[in-house]
Coordinates of C-alpha atoms and ligand atoms in Angstrom, one line a residue:
X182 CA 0.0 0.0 0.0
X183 CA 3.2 2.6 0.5
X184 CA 3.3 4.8 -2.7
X185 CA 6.2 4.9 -4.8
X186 CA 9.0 6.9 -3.0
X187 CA 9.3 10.5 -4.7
X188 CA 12.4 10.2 -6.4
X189 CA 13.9 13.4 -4.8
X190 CA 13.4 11.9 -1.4
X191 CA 15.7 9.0 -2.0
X192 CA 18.4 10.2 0.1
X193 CA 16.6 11.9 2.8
X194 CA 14.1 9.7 3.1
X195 CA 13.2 7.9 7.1
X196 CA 15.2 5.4 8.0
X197 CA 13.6 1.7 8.8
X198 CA 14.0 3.2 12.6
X199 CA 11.1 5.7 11.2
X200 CA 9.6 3.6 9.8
X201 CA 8.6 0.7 12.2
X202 CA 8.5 3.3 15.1
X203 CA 5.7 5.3 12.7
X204 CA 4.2 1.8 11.3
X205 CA 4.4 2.0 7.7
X206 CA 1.2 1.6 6.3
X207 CA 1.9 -2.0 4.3
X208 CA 4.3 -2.9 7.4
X209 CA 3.4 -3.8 11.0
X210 CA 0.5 -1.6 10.3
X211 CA -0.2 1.0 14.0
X212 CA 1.3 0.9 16.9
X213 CA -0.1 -1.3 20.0
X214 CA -0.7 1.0 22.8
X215 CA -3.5 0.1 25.7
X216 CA -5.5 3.2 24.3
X217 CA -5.3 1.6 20.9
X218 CA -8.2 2.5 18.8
X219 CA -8.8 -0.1 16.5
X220 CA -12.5 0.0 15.1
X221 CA -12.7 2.1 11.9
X222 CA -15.2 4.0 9.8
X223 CA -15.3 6.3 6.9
X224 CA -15.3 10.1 8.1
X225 CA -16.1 12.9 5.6
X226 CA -14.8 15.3 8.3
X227 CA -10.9 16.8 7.4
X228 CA -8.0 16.1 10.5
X229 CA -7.9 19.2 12.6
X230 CA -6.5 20.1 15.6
X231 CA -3.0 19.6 14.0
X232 CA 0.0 20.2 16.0
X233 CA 3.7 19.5 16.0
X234 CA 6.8 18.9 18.5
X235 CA 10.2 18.4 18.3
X236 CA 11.6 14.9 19.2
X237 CA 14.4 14.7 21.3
X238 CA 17.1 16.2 18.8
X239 CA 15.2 19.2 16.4
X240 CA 17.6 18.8 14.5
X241 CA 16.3 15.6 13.2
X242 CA 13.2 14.4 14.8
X243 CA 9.5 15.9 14.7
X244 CA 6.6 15.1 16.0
X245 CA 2.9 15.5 14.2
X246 CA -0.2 14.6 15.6
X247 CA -3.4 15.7 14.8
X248 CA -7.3 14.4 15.3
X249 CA -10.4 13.3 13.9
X250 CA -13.8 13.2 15.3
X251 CA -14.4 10.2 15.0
X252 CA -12.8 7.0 14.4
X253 CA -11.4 6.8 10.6
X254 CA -10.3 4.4 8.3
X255 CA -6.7 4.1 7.3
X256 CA -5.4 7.4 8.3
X257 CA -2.0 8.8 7.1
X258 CA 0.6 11.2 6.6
X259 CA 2.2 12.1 3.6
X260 CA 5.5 13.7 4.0
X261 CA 8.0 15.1 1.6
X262 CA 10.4 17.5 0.5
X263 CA 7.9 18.5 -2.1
X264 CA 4.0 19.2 -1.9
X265 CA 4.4 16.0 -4.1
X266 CA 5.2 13.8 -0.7
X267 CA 6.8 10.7 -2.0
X268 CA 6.8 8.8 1.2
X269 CA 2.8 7.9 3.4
X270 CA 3.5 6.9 7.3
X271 CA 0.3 5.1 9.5
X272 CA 0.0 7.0 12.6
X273 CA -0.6 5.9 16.3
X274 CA -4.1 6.5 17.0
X275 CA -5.6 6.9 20.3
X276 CA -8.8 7.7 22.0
X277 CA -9.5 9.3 25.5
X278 CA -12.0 9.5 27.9
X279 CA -15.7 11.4 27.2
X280 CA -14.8 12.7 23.8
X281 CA -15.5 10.9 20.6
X282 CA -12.1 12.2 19.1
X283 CA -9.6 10.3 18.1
X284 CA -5.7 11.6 18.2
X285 CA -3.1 10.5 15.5
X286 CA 0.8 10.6 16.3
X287 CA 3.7 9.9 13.8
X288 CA 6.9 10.7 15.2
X289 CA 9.7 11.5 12.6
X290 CA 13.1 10.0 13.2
X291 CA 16.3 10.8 10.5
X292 CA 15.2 13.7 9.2
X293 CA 17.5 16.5 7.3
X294 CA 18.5 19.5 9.3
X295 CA 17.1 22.7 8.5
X296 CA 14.8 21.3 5.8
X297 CA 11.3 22.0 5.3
X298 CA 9.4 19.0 5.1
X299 CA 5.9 19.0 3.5
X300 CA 3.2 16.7 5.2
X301 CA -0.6 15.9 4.0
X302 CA -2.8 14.2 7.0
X303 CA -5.6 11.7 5.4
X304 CA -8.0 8.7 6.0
X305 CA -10.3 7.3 3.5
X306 CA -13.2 9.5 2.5
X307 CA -12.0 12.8 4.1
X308 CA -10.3 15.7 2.2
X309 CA -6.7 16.1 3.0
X310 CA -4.9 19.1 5.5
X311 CA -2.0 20.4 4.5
X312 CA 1.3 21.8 5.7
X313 CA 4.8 22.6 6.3
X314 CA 7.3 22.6 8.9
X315 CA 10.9 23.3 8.8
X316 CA 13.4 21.5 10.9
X317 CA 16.3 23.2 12.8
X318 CA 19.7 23.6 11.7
X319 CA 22.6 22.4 13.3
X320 CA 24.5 25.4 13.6
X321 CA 24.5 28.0 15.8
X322 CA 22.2 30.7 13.7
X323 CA 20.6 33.6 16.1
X324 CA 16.7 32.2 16.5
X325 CA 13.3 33.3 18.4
X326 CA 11.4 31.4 20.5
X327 CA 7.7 31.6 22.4
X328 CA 7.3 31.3 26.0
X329 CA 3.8 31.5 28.2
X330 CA 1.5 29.6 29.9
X331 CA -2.1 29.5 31.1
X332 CA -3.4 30.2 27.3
X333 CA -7.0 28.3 27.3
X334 CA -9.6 28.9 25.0
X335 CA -10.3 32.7 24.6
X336 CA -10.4 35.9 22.6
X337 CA -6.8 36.7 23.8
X338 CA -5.7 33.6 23.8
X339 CA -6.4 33.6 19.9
X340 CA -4.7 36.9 19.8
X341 CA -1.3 35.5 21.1
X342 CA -1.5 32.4 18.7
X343 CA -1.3 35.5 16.0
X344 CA 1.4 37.3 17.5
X345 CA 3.5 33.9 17.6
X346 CA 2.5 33.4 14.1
X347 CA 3.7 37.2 13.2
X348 CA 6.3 37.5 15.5
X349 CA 8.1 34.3 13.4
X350 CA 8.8 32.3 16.4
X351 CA 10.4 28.9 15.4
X352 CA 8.9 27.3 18.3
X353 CA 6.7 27.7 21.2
X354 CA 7.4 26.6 24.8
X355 CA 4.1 26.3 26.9
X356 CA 4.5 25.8 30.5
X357 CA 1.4 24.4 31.7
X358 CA -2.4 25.1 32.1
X359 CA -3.3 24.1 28.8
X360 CA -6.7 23.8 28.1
X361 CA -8.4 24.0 31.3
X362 CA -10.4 21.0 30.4
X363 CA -10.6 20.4 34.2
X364 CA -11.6 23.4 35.7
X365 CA -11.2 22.3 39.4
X366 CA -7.5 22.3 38.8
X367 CA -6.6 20.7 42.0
X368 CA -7.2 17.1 40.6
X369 CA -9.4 16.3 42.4
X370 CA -12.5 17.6 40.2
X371 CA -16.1 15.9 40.0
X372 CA -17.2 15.1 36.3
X373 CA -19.0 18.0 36.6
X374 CA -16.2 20.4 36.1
X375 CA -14.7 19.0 33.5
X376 CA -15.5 19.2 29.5
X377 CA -12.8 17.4 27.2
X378 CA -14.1 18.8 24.8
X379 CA -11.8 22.2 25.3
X380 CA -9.1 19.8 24.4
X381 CA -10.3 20.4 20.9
X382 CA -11.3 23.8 20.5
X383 CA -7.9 24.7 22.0
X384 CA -6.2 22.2 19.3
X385 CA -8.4 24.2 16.7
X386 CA -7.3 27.4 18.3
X387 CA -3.8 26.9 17.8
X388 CA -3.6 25.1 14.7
X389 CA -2.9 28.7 13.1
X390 CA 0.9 28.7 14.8
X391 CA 1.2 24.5 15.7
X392 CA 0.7 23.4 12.3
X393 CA 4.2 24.8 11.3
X394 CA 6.5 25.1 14.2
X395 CA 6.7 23.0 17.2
X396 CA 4.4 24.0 20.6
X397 CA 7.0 21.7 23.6
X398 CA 4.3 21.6 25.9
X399 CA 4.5 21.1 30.0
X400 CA 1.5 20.0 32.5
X401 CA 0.2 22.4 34.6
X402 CA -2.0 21.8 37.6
X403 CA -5.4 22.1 35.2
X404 CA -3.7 18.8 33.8
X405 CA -4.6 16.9 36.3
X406 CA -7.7 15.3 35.5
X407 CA -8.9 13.6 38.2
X408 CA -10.6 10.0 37.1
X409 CA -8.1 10.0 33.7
X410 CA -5.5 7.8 34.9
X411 CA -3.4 7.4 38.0
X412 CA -1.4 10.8 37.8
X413 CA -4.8 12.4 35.9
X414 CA -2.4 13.0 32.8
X415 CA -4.0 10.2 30.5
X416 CA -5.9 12.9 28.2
X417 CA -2.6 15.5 28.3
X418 CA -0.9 11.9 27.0
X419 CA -3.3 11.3 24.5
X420 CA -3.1 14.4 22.9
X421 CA 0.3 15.5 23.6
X422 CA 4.4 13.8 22.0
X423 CA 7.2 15.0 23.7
X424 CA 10.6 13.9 23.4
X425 CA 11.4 10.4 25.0
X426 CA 14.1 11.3 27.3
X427 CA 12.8 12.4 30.6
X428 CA 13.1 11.3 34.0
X429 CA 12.2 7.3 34.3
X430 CA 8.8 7.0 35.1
X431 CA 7.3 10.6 33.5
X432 CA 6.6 11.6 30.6
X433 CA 6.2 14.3 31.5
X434 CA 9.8 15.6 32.1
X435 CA 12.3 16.0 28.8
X436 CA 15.1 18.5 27.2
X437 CA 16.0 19.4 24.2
X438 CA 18.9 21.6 22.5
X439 CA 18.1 24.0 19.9
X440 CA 20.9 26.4 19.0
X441 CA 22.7 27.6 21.8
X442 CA 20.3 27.1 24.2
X443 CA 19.1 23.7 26.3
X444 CA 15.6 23.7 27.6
X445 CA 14.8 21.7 30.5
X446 CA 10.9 20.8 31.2
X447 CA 9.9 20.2 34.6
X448 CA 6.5 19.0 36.0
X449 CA 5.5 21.4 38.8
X450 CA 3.1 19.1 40.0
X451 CA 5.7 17.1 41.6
X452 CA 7.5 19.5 43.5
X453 CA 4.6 22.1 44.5
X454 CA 3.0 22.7 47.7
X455 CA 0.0 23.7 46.8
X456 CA -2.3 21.3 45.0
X457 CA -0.2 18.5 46.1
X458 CA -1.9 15.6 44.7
X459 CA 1.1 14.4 42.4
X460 CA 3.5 16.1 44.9
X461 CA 6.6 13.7 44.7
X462 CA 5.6 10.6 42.4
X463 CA 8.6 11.6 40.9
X464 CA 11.1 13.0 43.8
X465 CA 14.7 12.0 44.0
X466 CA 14.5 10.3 40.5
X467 CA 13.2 13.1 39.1
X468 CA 15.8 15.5 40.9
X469 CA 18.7 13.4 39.4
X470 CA 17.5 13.1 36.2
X471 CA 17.7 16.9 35.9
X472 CA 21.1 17.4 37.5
X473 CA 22.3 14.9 35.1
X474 CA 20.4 17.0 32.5
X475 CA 22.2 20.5 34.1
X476 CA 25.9 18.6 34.4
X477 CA 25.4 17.8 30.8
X478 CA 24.6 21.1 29.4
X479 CA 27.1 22.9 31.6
X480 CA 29.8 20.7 29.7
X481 CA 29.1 21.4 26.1
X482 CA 30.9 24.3 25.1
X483 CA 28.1 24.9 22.3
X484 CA 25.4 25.3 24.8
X485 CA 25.8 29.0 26.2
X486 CA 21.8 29.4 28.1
X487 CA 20.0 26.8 30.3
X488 CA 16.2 27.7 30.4
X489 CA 13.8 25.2 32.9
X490 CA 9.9 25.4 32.1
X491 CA 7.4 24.5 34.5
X492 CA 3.8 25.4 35.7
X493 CA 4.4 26.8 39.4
X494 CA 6.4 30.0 40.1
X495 CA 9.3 30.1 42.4
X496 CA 9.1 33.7 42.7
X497 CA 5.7 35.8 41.9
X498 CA 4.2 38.5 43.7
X499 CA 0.7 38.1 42.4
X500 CA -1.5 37.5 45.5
X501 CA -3.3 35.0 43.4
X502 CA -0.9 31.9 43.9
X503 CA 2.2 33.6 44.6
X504 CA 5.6 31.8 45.1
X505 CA 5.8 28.0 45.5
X506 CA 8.0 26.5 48.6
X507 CA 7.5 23.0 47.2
X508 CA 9.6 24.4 44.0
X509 CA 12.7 26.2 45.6
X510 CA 13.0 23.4 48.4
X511 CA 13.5 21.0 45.1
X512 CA 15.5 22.9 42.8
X513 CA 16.5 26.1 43.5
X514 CA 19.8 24.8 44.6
X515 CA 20.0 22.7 41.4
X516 CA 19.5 26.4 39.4
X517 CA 22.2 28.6 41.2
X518 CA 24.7 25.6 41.7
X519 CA 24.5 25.1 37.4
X520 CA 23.5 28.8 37.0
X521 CA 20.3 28.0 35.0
X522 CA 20.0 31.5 33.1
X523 CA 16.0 31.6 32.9
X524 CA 13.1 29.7 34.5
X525 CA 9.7 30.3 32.6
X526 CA 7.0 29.5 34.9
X527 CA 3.1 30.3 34.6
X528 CA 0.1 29.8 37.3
X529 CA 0.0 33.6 38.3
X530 CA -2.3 35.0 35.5
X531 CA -0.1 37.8 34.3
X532 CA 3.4 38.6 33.6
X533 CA 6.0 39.4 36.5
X534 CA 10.1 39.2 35.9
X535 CA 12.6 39.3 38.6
X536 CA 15.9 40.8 39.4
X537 CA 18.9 38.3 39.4
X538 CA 18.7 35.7 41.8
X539 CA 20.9 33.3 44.4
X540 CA 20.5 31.5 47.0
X541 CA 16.6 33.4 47.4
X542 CA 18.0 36.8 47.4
X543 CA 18.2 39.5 44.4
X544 CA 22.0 39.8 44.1
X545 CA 21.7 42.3 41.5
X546 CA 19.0 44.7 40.1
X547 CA 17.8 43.7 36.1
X548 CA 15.2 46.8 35.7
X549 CA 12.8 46.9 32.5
X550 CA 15.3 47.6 29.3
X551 CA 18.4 46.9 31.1
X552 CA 21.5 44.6 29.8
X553 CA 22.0 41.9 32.6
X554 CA 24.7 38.9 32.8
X555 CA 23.4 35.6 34.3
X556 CA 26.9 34.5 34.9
X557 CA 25.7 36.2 38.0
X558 CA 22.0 34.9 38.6
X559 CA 19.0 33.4 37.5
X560 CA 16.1 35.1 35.8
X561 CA 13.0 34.0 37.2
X562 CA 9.9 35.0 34.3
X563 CA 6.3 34.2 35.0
X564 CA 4.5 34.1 32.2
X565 CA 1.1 33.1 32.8
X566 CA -0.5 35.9 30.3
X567 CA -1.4 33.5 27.6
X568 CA -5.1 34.4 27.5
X569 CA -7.2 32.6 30.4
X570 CA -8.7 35.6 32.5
X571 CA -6.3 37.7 34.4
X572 CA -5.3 38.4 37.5
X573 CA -5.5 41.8 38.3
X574 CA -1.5 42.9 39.0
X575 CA -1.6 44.9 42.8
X576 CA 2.3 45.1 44.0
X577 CA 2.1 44.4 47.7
X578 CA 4.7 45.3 49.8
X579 CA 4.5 41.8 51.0
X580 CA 3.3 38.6 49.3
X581 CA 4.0 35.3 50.0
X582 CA 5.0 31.7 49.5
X583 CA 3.4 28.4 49.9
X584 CA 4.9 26.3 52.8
X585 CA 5.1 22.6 53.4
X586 CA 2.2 22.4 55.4
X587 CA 0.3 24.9 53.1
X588 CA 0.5 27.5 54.8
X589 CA 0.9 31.3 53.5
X590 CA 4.0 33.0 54.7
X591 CA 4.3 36.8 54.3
X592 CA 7.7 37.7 52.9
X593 CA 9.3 40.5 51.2
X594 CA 9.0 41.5 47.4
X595 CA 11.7 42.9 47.2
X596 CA 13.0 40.5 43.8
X597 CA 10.4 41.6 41.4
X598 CA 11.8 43.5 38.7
X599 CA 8.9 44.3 36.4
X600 CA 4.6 43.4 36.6
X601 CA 2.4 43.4 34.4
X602 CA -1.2 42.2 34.1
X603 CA -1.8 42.0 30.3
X604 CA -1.8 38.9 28.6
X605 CA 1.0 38.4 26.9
X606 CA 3.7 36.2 25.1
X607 CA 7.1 36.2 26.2
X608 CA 9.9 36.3 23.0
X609 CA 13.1 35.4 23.1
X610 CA 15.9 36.1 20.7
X611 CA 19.0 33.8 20.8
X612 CA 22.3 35.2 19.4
X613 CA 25.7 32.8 19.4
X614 CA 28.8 34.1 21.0
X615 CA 30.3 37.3 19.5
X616 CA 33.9 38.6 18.8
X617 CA 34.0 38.9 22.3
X618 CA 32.7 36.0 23.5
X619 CA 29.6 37.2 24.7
X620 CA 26.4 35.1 23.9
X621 CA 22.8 37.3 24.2
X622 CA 19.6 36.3 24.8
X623 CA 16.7 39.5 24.1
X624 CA 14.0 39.0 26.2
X625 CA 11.5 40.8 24.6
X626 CA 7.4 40.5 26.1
X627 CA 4.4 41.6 24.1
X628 CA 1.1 41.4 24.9
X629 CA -2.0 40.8 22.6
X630 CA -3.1 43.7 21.9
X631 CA 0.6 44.4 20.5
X632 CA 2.4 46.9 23.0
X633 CA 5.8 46.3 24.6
X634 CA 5.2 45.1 28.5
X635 CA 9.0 44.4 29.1
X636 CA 12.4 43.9 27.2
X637 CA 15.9 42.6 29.0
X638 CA 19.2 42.0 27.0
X639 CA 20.4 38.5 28.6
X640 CA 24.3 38.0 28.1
X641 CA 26.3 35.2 29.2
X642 CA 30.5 35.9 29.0
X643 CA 31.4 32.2 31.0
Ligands
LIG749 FE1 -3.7 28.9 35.1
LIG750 FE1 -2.1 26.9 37.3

């Protein structure tokens, strides 16, 4: 059943790795998965929802999934270095709970740096959705990247997928509070507060941007959907491919390299002290996993910025959730003793940036348009602006953070930098090392409506 392979594909084309790991249609045919969704039908109705991630190496590895509402006969993905194709992969299809939808995954292996790669997702009867995606070069090339979380299906939110789309980021990096299909957010939720169903307007929401670049996803506490699976993450599973090379036991956790810059994800979840219902189910394993991961990057001489995304802020003034105890006890240490540059977390509707940070205390003011060097601390960013309803911004002389036994304890705010209350997308600009040795990272944020709400030039010398 594969068509011929498109002669100008020969040399590029998957490897057998690919191949069995995407089940060839006329091979092994799909995956086997306990949320394998065997029974088929004829659907008139196109894929949708269509979304992409980068595998564990961007340079060569892509992920595209997409959905159908139903269940469909023989669906596929055409891929090519032409809008010819050449080359039809059988995805891994899965269903979840209380939705009729059906999510496809083929995961790209052995594919040509900095190539754009055209793709056509099909099944029998339906009309085909088109697209493009480009993979990342190898070298060191200056790049911008997206960063929020707490997007959900809104007005604004649809505003920031157009200003990622116009802003030309080459990848978005979403940390957590995706679709708020469970609104309880504590996981702990009745079936009355939740509706899967947001799962797929937000996949139709974003299609715009996730159809062409990657959107490297993290969980959030609205992940956890009480009743879908042990951890509540079965319908973020489902819907979701990551790279597969995070801490043993989650999938939640993974890293990635593009340019000059790792990026670390972290699951909040698992550290927090606030909604503590998956507190720990990673802990120690977890923990060493991601010093291995900061030992690692530290080493390579071609990786000048560590950035760690997850859901719950370390350090936030914002009344509404403020800072999280759970997350310095865990891994603040971990940041200043491998000098993680920037940590993106959401939670805290809005936008709030501090000064540079060790060992809990701002060691050196980084005000709205100044040039800072992280050699010297870490940036801590929350971005949580993406477009669910925001929290108003009231700077309080004292906020707090979460304790062990959950308990609020007043303390001083005296390492925020720069608030803001707009929603908002984060944008980074990565630039290589210049004559001088310096590496730069622009931080530049813009909310939806288009105005600037904070820039900071990063630069890192050691
Ligand atoms: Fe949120
Ligand atoms: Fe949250």
């Amino acid at each position: 059943m594969t068509e011929s392979p498109h002669s100008g594909l020969a040399r590029t084309a998957p490897s057998r790795r690919t191949l069995l790991k995407a089940g060839l249609i006329g091979g092994t045919g799909v995956v086997a998965g306990p949320m394998l969704w065997t029974q088929a039908a004829r659907s008139a109705a196109p894929a949708t929802g269509v979304h992409l991630s980068y595998g564990s190496d961007p340079v060569s590895r892509m992920n595209v999934s997409w959905s159908t509402a139903g269940s469909v006969q023989a669906p596929r993905l055409d891929l090519g270095l032409t809008p010819d194709y050449g080359l039809t992969l059988r995805p891994e299809s899965v269903s979840s709970r209380r939705v009729d939808s059906v999510y496809h995954h083929v995961d790209l292996s052995d594919l040509r740096s900095g190539t754009r790669y055209y793709y056509r997702l099909s099944h029998d009867g339906g009309p085909a959705t088109r697209g493009s995606f480009t993979t990342a070069p190898p070298s060191e090339e200056p790049f911008r990247f997206a960063a929020f979380g707490d997007m959900g299906v809104a007005e604004d939110a649809a505003r920031n997928v157009n200003l990622i789309r116009r802003e030309g980021a080459e990848f978005a990096f979403v940390v957590g509070d995706i679709a708020y299909a469970d609104d309880g957010g504590m996981g702990t939720s009745r079936e009355s507060q939740q509706d899967f169903g947001l799962w797929d307007e937000f996949l139709t929401q974003i299609q715009p941007s996730s159809a062409a670049i990657p959107w490297m996803t993290t969980v959030g506490n609205h992940e956890m959907e009480n009743g879908n699976g042990e951890l509540g993450y079965d319908g973020y599973r489902a819907r979701f491919r990551h790279p597969d090379n995070g801490a043993s036991g989650g999938q939640e956790t993974y890293s990635f390299v593009r340019g000059n810059v790792a990026f670390i994800a972290l699951d909040g979840n698992d550290a927090t002290y606030e909604y503590t219902r998956n507190k720990g189910y990673l802990g120690a394993a977890g923990d060493s996993w991601l010093e291995l991961q900061l030992i690692a990057f530290r080493a390579r001489a071609d990786i000048d910025f560590i950035l760690v995304g997850f859901h719950q802020c370390a350090y936030c003034t914002n009344v509404a959730h403020a800072s999280d105890g759970g997350i310095r006890d865990r891994w603040e240490a971990l940041f200043d003793r491998y000098q993680v540059d920037v940590v993106i977390n959401g939670h805290n509707h809005c936008y709030e940036r501090t000064h540079l940070m060790r060992a809990g205390k701002p060691v050196q003011q980084a005000p709205r348009g100044s040039t800072v060097s992280t050699d010297e601390g870490t940036i801590y960013i929350t971005a949580g602006g993406g477009g669910a309803s925001a929290y108003p911004d009231i700077l309080p002389k004292l906020s707090y953070y979460t304790d062990e036994h959950g308990l609020k304890i007043p303390e001083v705010t005296d390492y925020r930098a720069v608030g803001d209350a707009t929603h908002s997308v984060a944008f980074f600009d990565a630039h290589p090392r210049d004559a001088e040795g310096r590496a730069r990272l622009d931080l530049e944020v813009i909310a939806s409506d288009g105005s600037k709400v904070d820039t900071l030039t990063i630069v890192r010398t050691r």
